[in-house]
Amino acid sequence: MKHKDQKPLTIVIKLGTSSICDEVTHEPRIANMSLIVETVVKLRREGHRVIIVSSAAIAMGLKRLDIPKRPKHLATVQAIAAVGQCRLIALWDELFRQLNQPVAQILLTRNDIADRAQYLNAANTLTELLHMGVIPIVNENDTLSVMEIKFGDNDTLSAITAGMANADYLFLMTDVDGLYTENPRRNPDAQPIEVVTDISQLDVDVSTGGSSVGTGGMVTKLIAAELATSAGVTTIITKSSIPGNIHAIIKYLRYLRQQEGDSNDRNKTFNPTVPSDVSASDPDVRSTARSVTHLASTDSVMQDSPSPSRAPCRTSSPPPRHTRFLPQSHPMRDRHFWILHGLKSHGTVYIDTGAYKAITRTNKAGLLPAGVVDVKGTFSASEAVSLVVIDRKVLTEAEKEYQGDEEAKKAVRATVFEGGEDVGKAIVNYSSVEIARIMGLRSSEIESLLGYSDSEYIAHRDNLAFAPKHV
């Protein structure tokens, strides 16, 4: 089904270790990988751009070296990853070669995108590969990664990759077919959730962990969904053992968009009957269709809905079961996304509520010294710091109450600061030592105190980034 207004999509598919390797034997799941390859090539032939974020380097290395379980020593794990990454990319390359589809390997650590120029280079490389018709296969560089520069898991890496590539969809493939109100392995009455409009409003059991050779779990997928949706990327959780779900869901969502005439996954309520050529001729849909009452499509959820939609509607051929997280209506600018998710915090700057309101209003200002209450950590100018909001009035009153009792005053300050709200990040114009000297003062006093004045702001407004709920 072709529509002249349907543009090619950019799709990121994240595959966990359990999707690629057997958890016990570490043998590669060749059949499942082949189905993934077929699905990706089908999407490519329809004109879509596809990026794979693939785990399993360590599991592949364990199998290659005949080591029964993942060791604890970091250097050993890194060596195993080096062996396994060769096997992993070779296997992907061989499978895609059968369908004459070129692939490329991209290995990243958080350090690789901490520098703005390197971040843009990585984004430009992805763009060029997609333009050339190549499938980029992204993985964390486990051979070099240490705790300080790790993404933590490939769910997070896939969300950052989706933001970097300005993707339309991020698919987080897992061993369940979506998000449930409770853990379906423990409670058979758990209800599936198809649509999530606000992750912060979710009240679900996410106690499932990752596999013995992986690092993920449902919690990391929710974090990834929050990152990706903040960048305007629709995020979908679905079952990894049925890769054809990806193609079927994409076809279904494109049909919904075409019917609604709404390119932002936001809605006008209607009855989403699947067209005959989607349900009858597409084996991906036919094999997973269920004759059940399913939850209404995400695209028919009102923007002001306070919780995930569960409005039932009847269709003869529902799409494969999945959970879909709607993107933020006002996604982050690329630079702000990079500051918030690409940079590591080197310290904390505590600001008062007045400063917070000033820097988050529509015509937001930069962060002035007068709004800074305290600083924590040691950092230099041009490094990223976390911004934490505290109530200066509460702090002042508490300190007055314990005037003369330094120990009590110190304890009260610690309590107030611990209760502060982390709202975002900033790239600062001054070091921690300099900020400690000028905090609470007017900008006109900076030069007389420091002997110079690089800027009237602690952080310029272009170098301030806030989580969507704090904008």
Tab-separated table of C-alpha atoms in Angstrom:
chain	number	residue	atom	x	y	z
A	1	MET	CA	0.000	0.000	0.000
A	2	LYS	CA	1.702	3.182	-1.188
A	3	HIS	CA	0.705	6.735	-0.414
A	4	LYS	CA	2.420	9.676	-2.053
A	5	ASP	CA	2.562	11.536	1.254
A	6	GLN	CA	4.349	8.714	3.079
A	7	LYS	CA	7.978	9.632	3.527
A	8	PRO	CA	10.729	7.105	4.256
A	9	LEU	CA	11.244	6.477	7.966
A	10	THR	CA	14.393	6.227	10.052
A	11	ILE	CA	14.074	3.185	12.323
A	12	VAL	CA	16.425	2.093	15.111
A	13	ILE	CA	16.142	-1.537	16.246
A	14	LYS	CA	17.761	-2.504	19.540
A	15	LEU	CA	18.518	-6.196	20.000
A	16	GLY	CA	19.545	-7.531	23.406
A	17	THR	CA	21.943	-10.393	24.003
A	18	SER	CA	19.098	-12.846	24.610
A	19	SER	CA	17.741	-12.045	21.124
A	20	ILE	CA	21.031	-13.071	19.531
A	21	CYS	CA	22.532	-15.761	21.794
A	22	ASP	CA	21.228	-18.602	23.907
A	23	GLU	CA	21.463	-17.593	27.554
A	24	VAL	CA	22.893	-20.940	28.679
A	25	THR	CA	24.955	-22.299	25.776
A	26	HIS	CA	25.851	-18.886	24.264
A	27	GLU	CA	25.213	-20.393	20.836
A	28	PRO	CA	24.075	-17.740	18.334
A	29	ARG	CA	20.354	-17.847	17.532
A	30	ILE	CA	20.910	-18.123	13.791
A	31	ALA	CA	17.224	-18.612	12.949
A	32	ASN	CA	16.160	-15.508	14.856
A	33	MET	CA	19.031	-13.438	13.457
A	34	SER	CA	18.047	-14.527	9.948
A	35	LEU	CA	14.458	-13.402	10.534
A	36	ILE	CA	15.754	-10.061	11.776
A	37	VAL	CA	17.865	-9.710	8.635
A	38	GLU	CA	14.886	-10.505	6.401
A	39	THR	CA	12.733	-7.943	8.214
A	40	VAL	CA	15.397	-5.234	8.025
A	41	VAL	CA	16.028	-5.845	4.331
A	42	LYS	CA	12.286	-5.720	3.656
A	43	LEU	CA	12.142	-2.330	5.367
A	44	ARG	CA	15.171	-1.161	3.375
A	45	ARG	CA	13.577	-2.223	0.094
A	46	GLU	CA	10.530	-0.148	1.000
A	47	GLY	CA	12.824	2.855	1.243
A	48	HIS	CA	13.232	3.099	5.004
A	49	ARG	CA	16.538	3.785	6.750
A	50	VAL	CA	17.415	1.231	9.430
A	51	ILE	CA	20.008	1.189	12.221
A	52	ILE	CA	20.641	-1.891	14.379
A	53	VAL	CA	21.953	-1.558	17.928
A	54	SER	CA	23.276	-5.029	18.657
A	55	SER	CA	24.437	-6.509	21.950
A	56	ALA	CA	26.085	-9.950	22.396
A	57	ALA	CA	29.810	-9.292	21.908
A	58	ILE	CA	30.628	-10.744	25.339
A	59	ALA	CA	28.309	-13.746	24.888
A	60	MET	CA	29.856	-14.462	21.485
A	61	GLY	CA	33.308	-14.229	23.036
A	62	LEU	CA	32.372	-16.634	25.818
A	63	LYS	CA	31.297	-19.189	23.223
A	64	ARG	CA	34.324	-18.635	21.009
A	65	LEU	CA	36.726	-19.113	23.933
A	66	ASP	CA	34.665	-21.903	25.517
A	67	ILE	CA	34.268	-20.026	28.810
A	68	PRO	CA	31.113	-21.140	30.670
A	69	LYS	CA	30.146	-17.871	32.333
A	70	ARG	CA	30.985	-14.183	32.350
A	71	PRO	CA	34.023	-13.488	34.571
A	72	LYS	CA	34.163	-10.623	37.066
A	73	HIS	CA	37.614	-9.247	36.238
A	74	LEU	CA	37.219	-6.188	33.984
A	75	ALA	CA	40.292	-6.787	31.807
A	76	THR	CA	39.157	-10.369	31.160
A	77	VAL	CA	35.658	-9.212	30.175
A	78	GLN	CA	37.132	-6.613	27.824
A	79	ALA	CA	39.378	-9.220	26.198
A	80	ILE	CA	36.412	-11.566	25.738
A	81	ALA	CA	34.414	-8.695	24.201
A	82	ALA	CA	37.234	-8.042	21.733
A	83	VAL	CA	37.068	-11.652	20.551
A	84	GLY	CA	33.270	-11.723	20.507
A	85	GLN	CA	32.826	-8.466	18.605
A	86	CYS	CA	34.767	-9.916	15.660
A	87	ARG	CA	32.495	-12.948	15.598
A	88	LEU	CA	29.339	-10.865	16.056
A	89	ILE	CA	29.949	-8.438	13.197
A	90	ALA	CA	31.190	-11.255	10.946
A	91	LEU	CA	27.965	-13.162	11.535
A	92	TRP	CA	25.802	-10.104	10.843
A	93	ASP	CA	27.815	-9.357	7.706
A	94	GLU	CA	27.464	-12.912	6.416
A	95	LEU	CA	23.698	-13.019	7.004
A	96	PHE	CA	23.115	-9.651	5.323
A	97	ARG	CA	25.455	-10.637	2.472
A	98	GLN	CA	23.009	-13.398	1.518
A	99	LEU	CA	20.542	-10.636	0.600
A	100	ASN	CA	23.194	-8.349	-0.901
A	101	GLN	CA	22.820	-5.784	1.872
A	102	PRO	CA	25.996	-3.974	3.036
A	103	VAL	CA	26.493	-3.264	6.737
A	104	ALA	CA	28.887	-1.096	8.752
A	105	GLN	CA	30.220	-1.427	12.292
A	106	ILE	CA	30.105	1.536	14.711
A	107	LEU	CA	31.534	1.097	18.227
A	108	LEU	CA	30.922	3.872	20.761
A	109	THR	CA	31.676	4.841	24.335
A	110	ARG	CA	30.211	7.841	26.125
A	111	ASN	CA	33.590	9.560	25.706
A	112	ASP	CA	33.118	9.419	21.933
A	113	ILE	CA	30.106	11.732	22.111
A	114	ALA	CA	31.153	13.886	25.081
A	115	ASP	CA	32.926	16.241	22.705
A	116	ARG	CA	30.468	18.213	20.583
A	117	ALA	CA	32.563	17.872	17.413
A	118	GLN	CA	32.846	14.096	17.877
A	119	TYR	CA	29.107	13.833	18.546
A	120	LEU	CA	28.376	15.679	15.299
A	121	ASN	CA	30.920	13.521	13.444
A	122	ALA	CA	29.190	10.374	14.700
A	123	ALA	CA	25.789	11.762	13.683
A	124	ASN	CA	27.123	12.738	10.246
A	125	THR	CA	28.634	9.269	9.756
A	126	LEU	CA	25.290	7.642	10.563
A	127	THR	CA	23.509	9.989	8.162
A	128	GLU	CA	25.961	9.289	5.349
A	129	LEU	CA	25.807	5.516	5.833
A	130	LEU	CA	22.007	5.616	5.700
A	131	HIS	CA	22.179	7.802	2.583
A	132	MET	CA	24.432	5.165	0.975
A	133	GLY	CA	21.897	2.422	1.746
A	134	VAL	CA	24.113	0.785	4.384
A	135	ILE	CA	22.807	-0.741	7.643
A	136	PRO	CA	24.888	0.676	10.531
A	137	ILE	CA	25.343	-1.884	13.332
A	138	VAL	CA	26.057	-0.023	16.569
A	139	ASN	CA	27.399	-1.480	19.804
A	140	GLU	CA	29.105	-0.165	22.910
A	141	ASN	CA	32.861	-0.571	22.700
A	142	ASP	CA	33.158	-3.035	25.577
A	143	THR	CA	36.869	-3.471	24.873
A	144	LEU	CA	37.548	0.126	25.975
A	145	SER	CA	34.597	0.962	28.208
A	146	VAL	CA	35.079	1.390	31.931
A	147	MET	CA	32.400	2.428	34.399
A	148	GLU	CA	33.135	6.138	33.971
A	149	ILE	CA	32.476	6.131	30.220
A	150	LYS	CA	29.909	3.337	29.826
A	151	PHE	CA	26.394	4.008	28.605
A	152	GLY	CA	25.329	1.409	31.157
A	153	ASP	CA	23.360	-0.752	28.741
A	154	ASN	CA	22.479	-0.862	25.065
A	155	ASP	CA	18.929	0.337	25.759
A	156	THR	CA	20.406	3.718	26.694
A	157	LEU	CA	22.819	3.566	23.754
A	158	SER	CA	19.948	2.866	21.366
A	159	ALA	CA	17.982	5.867	22.680
A	160	ILE	CA	20.978	8.163	22.236
A	161	THR	CA	21.560	6.709	18.763
A	162	ALA	CA	17.896	7.330	17.880
A	163	GLY	CA	18.202	10.937	19.033
A	164	MET	CA	21.474	11.373	17.166
A	165	ALA	CA	19.931	10.028	13.945
A	166	ASN	CA	16.656	11.980	14.346
A	167	ALA	CA	14.854	8.661	14.106
A	168	ASP	CA	11.104	8.268	13.717
A	169	TYR	CA	10.905	4.978	15.628
A	170	LEU	CA	12.975	3.105	18.197
A	171	PHE	CA	12.136	-0.585	18.626
A	172	LEU	CA	13.291	-2.140	21.905
A	173	MET	CA	13.107	-5.869	21.258
A	174	THR	CA	12.681	-7.997	24.365
A	175	ASP	CA	11.433	-11.373	25.604
A	176	VAL	CA	7.912	-10.080	26.358
A	177	ASP	CA	5.433	-8.571	23.935
A	178	GLY	CA	5.091	-5.253	25.732
A	179	LEU	CA	4.550	-3.521	29.029
A	180	TYR	CA	2.011	-4.932	31.493
A	181	THR	CA	0.296	-3.555	34.566
A	182	GLU	CA	2.068	-6.291	36.559
A	183	ASN	CA	4.697	-8.920	35.897
A	184	PRO	CA	2.849	-11.393	33.604
A	185	ARG	CA	5.173	-14.221	34.719
A	186	ARG	CA	3.840	-13.883	38.242
A	187	ASN	CA	0.306	-12.705	37.617
A	188	PRO	CA	-1.629	-14.206	34.668
A	189	ASP	CA	-4.259	-11.480	35.081
A	190	ALA	CA	-1.774	-8.711	34.268
A	191	GLN	CA	-3.151	-6.391	31.589
A	192	PRO	CA	-1.121	-5.207	28.575
A	193	ILE	CA	-0.580	-1.489	28.046
A	194	GLU	CA	-0.452	-0.488	24.404
A	195	VAL	CA	-0.131	3.266	24.788
A	196	VAL	CA	1.949	5.386	27.150
A	197	THR	CA	1.585	9.140	26.885
A	198	ASP	CA	3.455	10.049	30.081
A	199	ILE	CA	6.094	7.688	31.478
A	200	SER	CA	6.138	9.526	34.809
A	201	GLN	CA	2.480	8.514	35.350
A	202	LEU	CA	3.144	4.796	34.933
A	203	ASP	CA	2.377	2.512	37.856
A	204	VAL	CA	3.619	-0.904	36.738
A	205	ASP	CA	5.736	-3.810	37.982
A	206	VAL	CA	9.096	-3.700	36.188
A	207	SER	CA	10.889	-6.197	38.403
A	208	THR	CA	12.146	-8.358	35.541
A	209	GLY	CA	15.905	-8.225	35.129
A	210	GLY	CA	18.146	-8.853	32.179
A	211	SER	CA	19.627	-12.197	31.142
A	212	SER	CA	22.768	-13.666	32.693
A	213	VAL	CA	24.826	-12.449	29.737
A	214	GLY	CA	23.040	-9.129	29.274
A	215	THR	CA	22.676	-5.955	31.331
A	216	GLY	CA	19.154	-4.809	30.532
A	217	GLY	CA	15.669	-5.322	31.900
A	218	MET	CA	12.338	-3.501	31.761
A	219	VAL	CA	13.603	-0.642	33.936
A	220	THR	CA	16.357	0.197	31.446
A	221	LYS	CA	13.814	0.098	28.626
A	222	LEU	CA	11.614	2.648	30.384
A	223	ILE	CA	14.653	4.882	30.878
A	224	ALA	CA	15.523	4.485	27.201
A	225	ALA	CA	11.929	5.257	26.214
A	226	GLU	CA	12.043	8.460	28.274
A	227	LEU	CA	15.285	9.528	26.590
A	228	ALA	CA	14.068	8.743	23.090
A	229	THR	CA	10.608	10.284	23.439
A	230	SER	CA	12.202	13.482	24.774
A	231	ALA	CA	13.971	13.700	21.401
A	232	GLY	CA	10.705	13.198	19.505
A	233	VAL	CA	11.177	9.470	18.794
A	234	THR	CA	8.197	7.106	19.075
A	235	THR	CA	9.456	4.149	21.121
A	236	ILE	CA	8.046	0.629	20.873
A	237	ILE	CA	8.571	-2.468	23.006
A	238	THR	CA	7.708	-5.759	21.320
A	239	LYS	CA	8.723	-9.404	21.240
A	240	SER	CA	12.183	-10.163	19.858
A	241	SER	CA	11.361	-13.761	18.899
A	242	ILE	CA	8.956	-12.488	16.210
A	243	PRO	CA	11.042	-9.922	14.277
A	244	GLY	CA	8.305	-9.621	11.654
A	245	ASN	CA	6.364	-7.657	14.279
A	246	ILE	CA	8.511	-4.654	13.403
A	247	HIS	CA	7.362	-4.559	9.786
A	248	ALA	CA	3.750	-5.275	10.711
A	249	ILE	CA	3.664	-2.532	13.376
A	250	ILE	CA	5.288	-0.002	11.041
A	251	LYS	CA	2.733	-0.784	8.329
A	252	TYR	CA	-0.116	-0.516	10.839
A	253	LEU	CA	1.091	2.812	12.243
A	254	ARG	CA	1.600	4.285	8.782
A	255	TYR	CA	-1.952	3.333	7.966
A	256	LEU	CA	-3.184	5.030	11.138
A	257	ARG	CA	-1.219	8.154	10.363
A	258	GLN	CA	-2.545	8.259	6.831
A	259	GLN	CA	-6.109	7.884	8.096
A	260	GLU	CA	-5.732	10.535	10.760
A	261	GLY	CA	-3.670	12.989	8.757
A	262	ASP	CA	-1.639	13.587	11.896
A	263	SER	CA	2.144	13.309	11.561
A	264	ASN	CA	2.866	13.686	15.272
A	265	ASP	CA	1.328	10.496	16.652
A	266	ARG	CA	-1.294	12.727	18.311
A	267	ASN	CA	-4.845	12.223	17.831
A	268	LYS	CA	-8.275	12.416	16.688
A	269	THR	CA	-10.329	9.480	17.902
A	270	PHE	CA	-11.477	7.056	15.239
A	271	ASN	CA	-11.996	3.329	14.723
A	272	PRO	CA	-8.640	1.980	13.462
A	273	THR	CA	-9.852	-0.820	11.181
A	274	VAL	CA	-6.860	-2.434	9.506
A	275	PRO	CA	-7.128	-2.461	5.691
A	276	SER	CA	-7.513	-5.813	3.953
A	277	ASP	CA	-4.140	-5.662	2.215
A	278	VAL	CA	-2.379	-5.257	5.564
A	279	SER	CA	-4.137	-8.082	7.391
A	280	ALA	CA	-4.634	-10.544	4.549
A	281	SER	CA	-1.537	-10.287	2.375
A	282	ASP	CA	1.123	-9.588	4.979
A	283	PRO	CA	2.257	-12.776	6.774
A	284	ASP	CA	3.861	-10.674	9.519
A	285	VAL	CA	0.448	-9.398	10.529
A	286	ARG	CA	-1.468	-12.582	9.771
A	287	SER	CA	0.805	-14.756	11.935
A	288	THR	CA	0.451	-12.523	14.970
A	289	ALA	CA	-3.121	-11.261	14.657
A	290	ARG	CA	-5.436	-12.055	17.536
A	291	SER	CA	-9.232	-12.001	17.551
A	292	VAL	CA	-9.425	-10.206	20.874
A	293	THR	CA	-10.457	-6.825	22.163
A	294	HIS	CA	-7.241	-4.846	22.224
A	295	LEU	CA	-6.269	-1.473	23.530
A	296	ALA	CA	-6.904	1.566	21.314
A	297	SER	CA	-4.062	2.795	19.158
A	298	THR	CA	-1.658	5.313	20.604
A	299	ASP	CA	-2.672	7.769	17.977
A	300	SER	CA	-6.169	8.007	19.413
A	301	VAL	CA	-5.044	9.012	22.899
A	302	MET	CA	-5.867	12.614	23.811
A	303	GLN	CA	-2.824	14.762	24.607
A	304	ASP	CA	-4.091	15.653	28.050
A	305	SER	CA	-4.621	12.019	29.054
A	306	PRO	CA	-3.201	11.647	32.590
A	307	SER	CA	-2.429	7.965	32.286
A	308	PRO	CA	-1.764	5.221	29.717
A	309	SER	CA	-4.794	4.669	27.491
A	310	ARG	CA	-6.808	1.525	27.928
A	311	ALA	CA	-9.826	2.376	25.803
A	312	PRO	CA	-10.969	-0.840	24.104
A	313	CYS	CA	-11.913	-1.063	20.448
A	314	ARG	CA	-12.817	-3.987	18.249
A	315	THR	CA	-10.869	-4.782	15.103
A	316	SER	CA	-10.944	-7.978	13.114
A	317	SER	CA	-7.166	-7.979	12.681
A	318	PRO	CA	-5.288	-6.143	15.424
A	319	PRO	CA	-1.567	-5.454	14.963
A	320	PRO	CA	1.041	-7.526	16.820
A	321	ARG	CA	0.894	-6.778	20.517
A	322	HIS	CA	3.298	-4.057	21.608
A	323	THR	CA	3.646	-1.038	23.879
A	324	ARG	CA	4.081	2.313	22.217
A	325	PHE	CA	5.485	5.397	23.966
A	326	LEU	CA	4.378	8.639	22.340
A	327	PRO	CA	7.040	11.281	21.693
A	328	GLN	CA	7.062	14.581	23.549
A	329	SER	CA	4.952	17.214	21.811
A	330	HIS	CA	7.894	19.651	22.077
A	331	PRO	CA	11.020	17.542	21.568
A	332	MET	CA	14.456	18.727	22.636
A	333	ARG	CA	16.757	20.522	20.256
A	334	ASP	CA	19.710	18.420	19.172
A	335	ARG	CA	22.245	20.448	21.176
A	336	HIS	CA	20.174	20.264	24.342
A	337	PHE	CA	19.728	16.514	23.889
A	338	TRP	CA	23.500	16.188	23.602
A	339	ILE	CA	24.120	18.247	26.764
A	340	LEU	CA	21.568	16.300	28.792
A	341	HIS	CA	22.389	12.786	27.625
A	342	GLY	CA	25.800	12.923	25.992
A	343	LEU	CA	27.769	14.712	28.707
A	344	LYS	CA	28.863	13.409	32.087
A	345	SER	CA	28.299	15.693	35.088
A	346	HIS	CA	31.501	16.764	36.823
A	347	GLY	CA	29.773	18.412	39.764
A	348	THR	CA	26.582	20.083	40.962
A	349	VAL	CA	25.418	23.683	41.031
A	350	TYR	CA	22.540	24.369	43.421
A	351	ILE	CA	20.191	27.163	42.337
A	352	ASP	CA	17.161	28.773	43.959
A	353	THR	CA	13.588	28.614	42.690
A	354	GLY	CA	13.718	32.200	41.392
A	355	ALA	CA	16.698	31.427	39.174
A	356	TYR	CA	15.030	28.220	38.013
A	357	LYS	CA	11.908	30.081	36.919
A	358	ALA	CA	14.013	32.657	35.087
A	359	ILE	CA	16.031	30.123	33.094
A	360	THR	CA	13.026	27.973	32.150
A	361	ARG	CA	10.569	30.649	31.053
A	362	THR	CA	9.725	31.039	27.353
A	363	ASN	CA	12.273	33.800	26.822
A	364	LYS	CA	14.683	32.114	29.204
A	365	ALA	CA	17.747	33.919	30.485
A	366	GLY	CA	21.176	32.587	31.313
A	367	LEU	CA	22.052	31.472	34.834
A	368	LEU	CA	23.333	34.474	36.841
A	369	PRO	CA	25.577	34.245	39.947
A	370	ALA	CA	22.793	35.748	42.085
A	371	GLY	CA	20.699	32.608	41.612
A	372	VAL	CA	23.384	30.174	42.762
A	373	VAL	CA	23.118	28.904	46.340
A	374	ASP	CA	26.028	26.445	46.505
A	375	VAL	CA	28.392	24.328	44.460
A	376	LYS	CA	29.566	20.742	44.939
A	377	GLY	CA	32.452	18.881	43.333
A	378	THR	CA	35.564	20.027	41.491
A	379	PHE	CA	35.223	21.037	37.859
A	380	SER	CA	36.674	23.442	35.332
A	381	ALA	CA	35.086	26.026	33.065
A	382	SER	CA	33.349	24.529	29.982
A	383	GLU	CA	32.544	21.263	31.776
A	384	ALA	CA	29.028	19.946	32.362
A	385	VAL	CA	27.385	20.047	35.787
A	386	SER	CA	24.043	18.964	37.183
A	387	LEU	CA	21.545	21.657	38.163
A	388	VAL	CA	19.644	21.071	41.391
A	389	VAL	CA	16.871	23.395	42.615
A	390	ILE	CA	16.435	24.121	46.321
A	391	ASP	CA	14.223	26.539	48.250
A	392	ARG	CA	16.539	29.307	49.442
A	393	LYS	CA	13.908	30.600	51.880
A	394	VAL	CA	13.661	27.245	53.652
A	395	LEU	CA	17.459	27.089	53.858
A	396	THR	CA	17.755	30.627	55.259
A	397	GLU	CA	15.075	30.075	57.899
A	398	ALA	CA	16.632	26.777	58.965
A	399	GLU	CA	20.068	28.359	59.320
A	400	LYS	CA	18.627	31.201	61.406
A	401	GLU	CA	16.965	28.715	63.718
A	402	TYR	CA	20.283	27.008	64.447
A	403	GLN	CA	22.402	30.172	64.574
A	404	GLY	CA	25.504	29.499	66.666
A	405	ASP	CA	25.196	25.712	66.454
A	406	GLU	CA	27.449	24.930	63.493
A	407	GLU	CA	26.934	21.158	63.655
A	408	ALA	CA	23.142	21.494	63.604
A	409	LYS	CA	23.331	24.102	60.850
A	410	LYS	CA	25.531	21.794	58.775
A	411	ALA	CA	23.072	18.921	59.216
A	412	VAL	CA	20.136	21.122	58.190
A	413	ARG	CA	21.968	22.339	55.069
A	414	ALA	CA	22.735	18.746	54.101
A	415	THR	CA	19.064	17.808	54.499
A	416	VAL	CA	17.885	20.741	52.357
A	417	PHE	CA	20.419	19.999	49.619
A	418	GLU	CA	19.592	16.274	49.597
A	419	GLY	CA	15.935	17.175	49.090
A	420	GLY	CA	16.706	19.327	46.056
A	421	GLU	CA	15.344	18.442	42.633
A	422	ASP	CA	17.734	17.544	39.810
A	423	VAL	CA	16.303	19.411	36.813
A	424	GLY	CA	18.970	19.280	34.123
A	425	LYS	CA	22.539	20.092	33.130
A	426	ALA	CA	24.615	23.115	32.195
A	427	ILE	CA	27.962	23.793	30.576
A	428	VAL	CA	29.470	26.386	32.898
A	429	ASN	CA	31.607	29.449	32.132
A	430	TYR	CA	33.475	29.317	35.443
A	431	SER	CA	35.205	26.654	37.534
A	432	SER	CA	33.839	25.308	40.810
A	433	VAL	CA	36.305	27.476	42.786
A	434	GLU	CA	35.267	30.600	40.897
A	435	ILE	CA	31.543	29.901	41.240
A	436	ALA	CA	31.974	29.384	44.994
A	437	ARG	CA	33.467	32.891	45.206
A	438	ILE	CA	30.878	34.750	43.094
A	439	MET	CA	27.663	32.859	43.945
A	440	GLY	CA	24.884	35.054	45.292
A	441	LEU	CA	26.460	38.209	43.869
A	442	ARG	CA	25.494	40.552	41.029
A	443	SER	CA	27.210	40.043	37.686
A	444	SER	CA	28.730	43.535	37.955
A	445	GLU	CA	30.763	42.333	40.942
A	446	ILE	CA	32.450	39.411	39.140
A	447	GLU	CA	35.389	41.386	37.750
A	448	SER	CA	36.207	43.157	41.021
A	449	LEU	CA	36.222	39.858	42.886
A	450	LEU	CA	37.972	37.579	40.375
A	451	GLY	CA	40.043	40.194	38.564
A	452	TYR	CA	38.366	39.327	35.260
A	453	SER	CA	34.914	38.600	33.857
A	454	ASP	CA	34.614	36.029	31.079
A	455	SER	CA	30.814	36.257	31.122
A	456	GLU	CA	28.007	37.773	33.156
A	457	TYR	CA	26.449	34.304	33.287
A	458	ILE	CA	27.437	31.168	35.166
A	459	ALA	CA	25.972	29.352	32.144
A	460	HIS	CA	24.659	30.836	28.916
A	461	ARG	CA	21.070	29.957	28.011
A	462	ASP	CA	22.234	27.945	24.974
A	463	ASN	CA	24.237	25.743	27.356
A	464	LEU	CA	21.306	24.919	29.641
A	465	ALA	CA	19.347	21.693	29.072
A	466	PHE	CA	16.380	20.436	31.051
A	467	ALA	CA	14.433	17.184	31.145
A	468	PRO	CA	11.091	17.646	29.308
A	469	LYS	CA	9.020	17.637	32.491
A	470	HIS	CA	11.100	20.580	33.750
A	471	VAL	CA	10.744	22.773	30.670
